[in-house]
Amino acid sequence: AAYAAMVQNLDENVGRVLDLLERRKLMDRTVVVFTSDNGGYINPFGGEAVTDNYPLRSGKGSLYEGGLRVPLLVRAPGVTKAGTVCDDPVCPIDFYSTLLELTGLKSGAAVDGRSLVPLLANPAASLGREELFFHYPHYYATTSPVSSMLAGGWKLLEYYEDRHLELYDLANDPSEQRDLASAQPERAAR
């Protein structure tokens, strides 16, 4: 009940922000980005389960999909169309380049991310990125130090305590239930 109340409160307050932009006639020149920094908290809090990221595996603090796949909604006037969905993987490092392009500003420095504007304008487009890397060098209730790489619909995880690898075919196993590292050692090594 507490979690549901927090979700409702968040929903109401996002609505309040959007209503204010509308009342002040700023909606047509304001980019709105809604996202999360990690998946839902799956560990007990106060003796109760908080949330469940099913069908995705794990949650906050993890490099499994339940920790990485988060909501991302973008409203960019003149660029995005309501109700469209894009499946190209993106990452928070892309936000800076995206906002620079949307505002017409220049960075003046090299940046790691790519602008999402092509995807916002055409959700069927692709950034053409070959891989994404994630590094979580910490201990947390859901994980030990680990890094992962997404490439071509595959995900590789390397755990640093024992150096073991896990390999998942996300297109056919988004729940990461079938570790294919031992069945496909060449792919894992590559």
mmCIF file of C-alpha atoms in Angstrom:
data_model
loop_
_atom_site.group_PDB
_atom_site.id
_atom_site.type_symbol
_atom_site.label_atom_id
_atom_site.label_comp_id
_atom_site.label_asym_id
_atom_site.label_seq_id
_atom_site.Cartn_x
_atom_site.Cartn_y
_atom_site.Cartn_z
ATOM 1 C CA ALA A 1 0.000 0.000 0.000
ATOM 2 C CA ALA A 2 2.837 2.432 0.818
ATOM 3 C CA TYR A 3 4.507 1.759 -2.540
ATOM 4 C CA ALA A 4 1.212 2.194 -4.409
ATOM 5 C CA ALA A 5 0.685 5.495 -2.578
ATOM 6 C CA MET A 6 4.163 6.682 -3.624
ATOM 7 C CA VAL A 7 3.466 5.768 -7.267
ATOM 8 C CA GLN A 8 0.152 7.641 -7.123
ATOM 9 C CA ASN A 9 1.872 10.635 -5.533
ATOM 10 C CA LEU A 10 4.533 10.648 -8.247
ATOM 11 C CA ASP A 11 1.847 10.432 -10.944
ATOM 12 C CA GLU A 12 -0.103 13.318 -9.423
ATOM 13 C CA ASN A 13 2.984 15.504 -9.134
ATOM 14 C CA VAL A 14 4.148 14.844 -12.691
ATOM 15 C CA GLY A 15 0.623 15.885 -13.695
ATOM 16 C CA ARG A 16 0.960 19.070 -11.643
ATOM 17 C CA VAL A 17 4.216 19.971 -13.437
ATOM 18 C CA LEU A 18 2.649 19.328 -16.855
ATOM 19 C CA ASP A 19 -0.456 21.343 -15.905
ATOM 20 C CA LEU A 20 1.733 24.270 -14.817
ATOM 21 C CA LEU A 21 3.657 24.182 -18.098
ATOM 22 C CA GLU A 22 0.333 24.201 -19.946
ATOM 23 C CA ARG A 23 -1.079 27.100 -17.897
ATOM 24 C CA ARG A 24 2.074 29.143 -18.432
ATOM 25 C CA LYS A 25 1.979 28.350 -22.162
ATOM 26 C CA LEU A 26 5.417 26.718 -21.997
ATOM 27 C CA MET A 27 4.431 23.221 -23.110
ATOM 28 C CA ASP A 28 5.298 23.819 -26.778
ATOM 29 C CA ARG A 29 8.862 24.841 -25.937
ATOM 30 C CA THR A 30 9.695 22.542 -23.038
ATOM 31 C CA VAL A 31 11.309 19.125 -23.298
ATOM 32 C CA VAL A 32 10.053 16.745 -20.623
ATOM 33 C CA VAL A 33 12.084 13.653 -19.734
ATOM 34 C CA PHE A 34 10.822 11.063 -17.260
ATOM 35 C CA THR A 35 13.090 8.183 -16.274
ATOM 36 C CA SER A 36 14.538 6.266 -13.354
ATOM 37 C CA ASP A 37 18.113 5.653 -12.306
ATOM 38 C CA ASN A 38 17.604 1.945 -11.633
ATOM 39 C CA GLY A 39 15.071 -0.848 -11.513
ATOM 40 C CA GLY A 40 12.674 -1.369 -8.645
ATOM 41 C CA TYR A 41 13.853 -2.202 -5.138
ATOM 42 C CA ILE A 42 13.221 -5.940 -4.744
ATOM 43 C CA ASN A 43 14.545 -6.481 -1.222
ATOM 44 C CA PRO A 44 12.290 -6.429 1.847
ATOM 45 C CA PHE A 45 11.830 -3.083 3.567
ATOM 46 C CA GLY A 46 10.290 -3.056 7.009
ATOM 47 C CA GLY A 47 9.654 -6.786 6.641
ATOM 48 C CA GLU A 48 7.610 -6.346 3.440
ATOM 49 C CA ALA A 49 8.380 -6.886 -0.214
ATOM 50 C CA VAL A 50 8.549 -3.521 -1.976
ATOM 51 C CA THR A 51 8.081 -4.367 -5.644
ATOM 52 C CA ASP A 52 8.596 -7.013 -8.287
ATOM 53 C CA ASN A 53 10.191 -6.410 -11.688
ATOM 54 C CA TYR A 54 8.720 -9.555 -13.252
ATOM 55 C CA PRO A 55 9.372 -10.772 -15.886
ATOM 56 C CA LEU A 56 12.774 -9.132 -15.592
ATOM 57 C CA ARG A 57 15.413 -10.599 -13.307
ATOM 58 C CA SER A 58 16.536 -8.806 -10.137
ATOM 59 C CA GLY A 59 16.326 -5.051 -9.516
ATOM 60 C CA LYS A 60 18.044 -2.017 -8.030
ATOM 61 C CA GLY A 61 21.824 -2.354 -7.843
ATOM 62 C CA SER A 62 21.926 -5.217 -10.321
ATOM 63 C CA LEU A 63 23.147 -5.381 -13.903
ATOM 64 C CA TYR A 64 20.446 -7.906 -14.764
ATOM 65 C CA GLU A 65 17.585 -6.432 -16.819
ATOM 66 C CA GLY A 66 15.472 -5.768 -13.707
ATOM 67 C CA GLY A 67 18.133 -3.295 -12.608
ATOM 68 C CA LEU A 68 18.901 -1.776 -16.021
ATOM 69 C CA ARG A 69 15.594 -1.550 -17.916
ATOM 70 C CA VAL A 70 13.819 1.495 -16.612
ATOM 71 C CA PRO A 71 11.038 3.753 -17.825
ATOM 72 C CA LEU A 72 12.046 6.480 -20.258
ATOM 73 C CA LEU A 73 9.418 8.836 -21.578
ATOM 74 C CA VAL A 74 10.388 11.888 -23.613
ATOM 75 C CA ARG A 75 8.126 14.665 -24.823
ATOM 76 C CA ALA A 76 9.986 16.935 -27.232
ATOM 77 C CA PRO A 77 7.682 19.381 -29.038
ATOM 78 C CA GLY A 78 8.053 19.204 -32.796
ATOM 79 C CA VAL A 79 10.111 16.021 -32.549
ATOM 80 C CA THR A 80 8.237 13.261 -30.739
ATOM 81 C CA LYS A 81 4.808 11.877 -31.564
ATOM 82 C CA ALA A 82 2.516 10.815 -28.717
ATOM 83 C CA GLY A 83 2.189 7.091 -28.136
ATOM 84 C CA THR A 84 5.249 5.966 -30.086
ATOM 85 C CA VAL A 85 7.567 3.283 -28.723
ATOM 86 C CA CYS A 86 11.235 2.720 -29.538
ATOM 87 C CA ASP A 87 13.121 -0.495 -28.731
ATOM 88 C CA ASP A 88 16.670 0.682 -29.484
ATOM 89 C CA PRO A 89 18.769 0.424 -26.290
ATOM 90 C CA VAL A 90 19.765 3.770 -24.826
ATOM 91 C CA CYS A 91 21.585 4.860 -21.704
ATOM 92 C CA PRO A 92 21.577 7.918 -19.408
ATOM 93 C CA ILE A 93 24.917 8.989 -20.897
ATOM 94 C CA ASP A 94 22.855 9.843 -24.008
ATOM 95 C CA PHE A 95 20.764 12.507 -22.264
ATOM 96 C CA TYR A 96 23.417 15.232 -22.366
ATOM 97 C CA SER A 97 23.973 14.955 -26.132
ATOM 98 C CA THR A 98 20.205 14.739 -26.680
ATOM 99 C CA LEU A 99 19.416 17.861 -24.680
ATOM 100 C CA LEU A 100 22.247 19.761 -26.352
ATOM 101 C CA GLU A 101 20.840 18.915 -29.790
ATOM 102 C CA LEU A 102 17.240 19.688 -28.811
ATOM 103 C CA THR A 103 18.249 23.091 -27.437
ATOM 104 C CA GLY A 104 20.694 23.913 -30.245
ATOM 105 C CA LEU A 105 23.620 24.221 -27.840
ATOM 106 C CA LYS A 106 27.146 22.899 -28.287
ATOM 107 C CA SER A 107 29.205 21.070 -25.680
ATOM 108 C CA GLY A 108 32.671 22.299 -26.555
ATOM 109 C CA ALA A 109 34.029 18.940 -25.388
ATOM 110 C CA ALA A 110 33.886 15.335 -26.496
ATOM 111 C CA VAL A 111 31.053 13.390 -24.860
ATOM 112 C CA ASP A 112 30.429 9.674 -24.501
ATOM 113 C CA GLY A 113 26.710 9.609 -25.215
ATOM 114 C CA ARG A 114 24.831 9.851 -28.479
ATOM 115 C CA SER A 115 21.913 12.108 -29.223
ATOM 116 C CA LEU A 116 18.570 10.311 -29.063
ATOM 117 C CA VAL A 117 16.948 12.850 -31.403
ATOM 118 C CA PRO A 118 16.981 10.432 -34.376
ATOM 119 C CA LEU A 119 15.065 7.903 -32.253
ATOM 120 C CA LEU A 120 12.699 10.534 -30.880
ATOM 121 C CA ALA A 121 11.853 11.642 -34.409
ATOM 122 C CA ASN A 122 11.639 8.112 -35.816
ATOM 123 C CA PRO A 123 11.233 5.296 -33.268
ATOM 124 C CA ALA A 124 12.025 2.724 -35.964
ATOM 125 C CA ALA A 125 15.496 4.262 -36.385
ATOM 126 C CA SER A 126 18.627 2.970 -34.693
ATOM 127 C CA LEU A 127 21.605 4.726 -33.181
ATOM 128 C CA GLY A 128 23.792 2.084 -34.809
ATOM 129 C CA ARG A 129 25.578 1.563 -31.534
ATOM 130 C CA GLU A 130 27.306 -1.791 -31.432
ATOM 131 C CA GLU A 131 27.518 -2.132 -27.669
ATOM 132 C CA LEU A 132 26.751 -0.591 -24.285
ATOM 133 C CA PHE A 133 28.889 -1.130 -21.181
ATOM 134 C CA PHE A 134 27.901 -1.003 -17.512
ATOM 135 C CA HIS A 135 30.158 -1.225 -14.475
ATOM 136 C CA TYR A 136 28.997 -1.769 -10.905
ATOM 137 C CA PRO A 137 32.115 -2.190 -8.738
ATOM 138 C CA HIS A 138 30.170 -2.377 -5.454
ATOM 139 C CA TYR A 139 28.583 -4.820 -3.085
ATOM 140 C CA TYR A 140 24.825 -4.553 -2.723
ATOM 141 C CA ALA A 141 22.028 -6.870 -1.616
ATOM 142 C CA THR A 142 21.395 -7.871 -5.246
ATOM 143 C CA THR A 143 24.977 -8.231 -6.481
ATOM 144 C CA SER A 144 28.714 -8.330 -5.997
ATOM 145 C CA PRO A 145 31.124 -6.296 -8.188
ATOM 146 C CA VAL A 146 30.260 -6.879 -11.849
ATOM 147 C CA SER A 147 30.494 -5.374 -15.310
ATOM 148 C CA SER A 148 28.302 -6.102 -18.298
ATOM 149 C CA MET A 149 28.184 -5.509 -22.011
ATOM 150 C CA LEU A 150 25.141 -5.435 -24.298
ATOM 151 C CA ALA A 151 25.929 -6.229 -27.923
ATOM 152 C CA GLY A 152 23.610 -7.309 -30.715
ATOM 153 C CA GLY A 153 20.859 -8.523 -28.423
ATOM 154 C CA TRP A 154 23.292 -10.431 -26.208
ATOM 155 C CA LYS A 155 24.424 -9.590 -22.684
ATOM 156 C CA LEU A 156 27.652 -10.685 -21.047
ATOM 157 C CA LEU A 157 28.258 -10.252 -17.310
ATOM 158 C CA GLU A 158 31.638 -10.702 -15.627
ATOM 159 C CA TYR A 159 31.696 -11.023 -11.838
ATOM 160 C CA TYR A 160 34.984 -9.884 -10.322
ATOM 161 C CA GLU A 161 35.112 -11.989 -7.159
ATOM 162 C CA ASP A 162 35.408 -15.302 -8.998
ATOM 163 C CA ARG A 163 35.778 -14.016 -12.614
ATOM 164 C CA HIS A 164 32.815 -16.102 -13.775
ATOM 165 C CA LEU A 165 30.943 -15.100 -16.920
ATOM 166 C CA GLU A 166 27.232 -15.227 -17.684
ATOM 167 C CA LEU A 167 25.841 -14.863 -21.210
ATOM 168 C CA TYR A 168 22.207 -14.230 -22.143
ATOM 169 C CA ASP A 169 20.333 -14.008 -25.436
ATOM 170 C CA LEU A 170 18.018 -11.138 -24.483
ATOM 171 C CA ALA A 171 15.918 -11.391 -27.641
ATOM 172 C CA ASN A 172 14.823 -14.914 -26.690
ATOM 173 C CA ASP A 173 15.353 -14.752 -22.914
ATOM 174 C CA PRO A 174 14.640 -11.250 -21.538
ATOM 175 C CA SER A 175 14.184 -12.795 -18.069
ATOM 176 C CA GLU A 176 17.818 -13.986 -18.155
ATOM 177 C CA GLN A 177 16.956 -17.507 -17.045
ATOM 178 C CA ARG A 178 19.301 -19.428 -19.388
ATOM 179 C CA ASP A 179 22.992 -18.673 -18.898
ATOM 180 C CA LEU A 180 24.646 -19.659 -22.205
ATOM 181 C CA ALA A 181 28.278 -18.910 -21.277
ATOM 182 C CA SER A 182 29.285 -22.566 -21.005
ATOM 183 C CA ALA A 183 27.226 -23.568 -24.075
ATOM 184 C CA GLN A 184 28.713 -20.769 -26.211
ATOM 185 C CA PRO A 185 32.225 -20.158 -24.826
ATOM 186 C CA GLU A 186 33.496 -18.612 -28.092
ATOM 187 C CA ARG A 187 30.766 -15.972 -28.046
ATOM 188 C CA ALA A 188 31.398 -15.276 -24.353
ATOM 189 C CA ALA A 189 35.134 -14.920 -24.943
ATOM 190 C CA ARG A 190 34.591 -12.623 -27.938
#
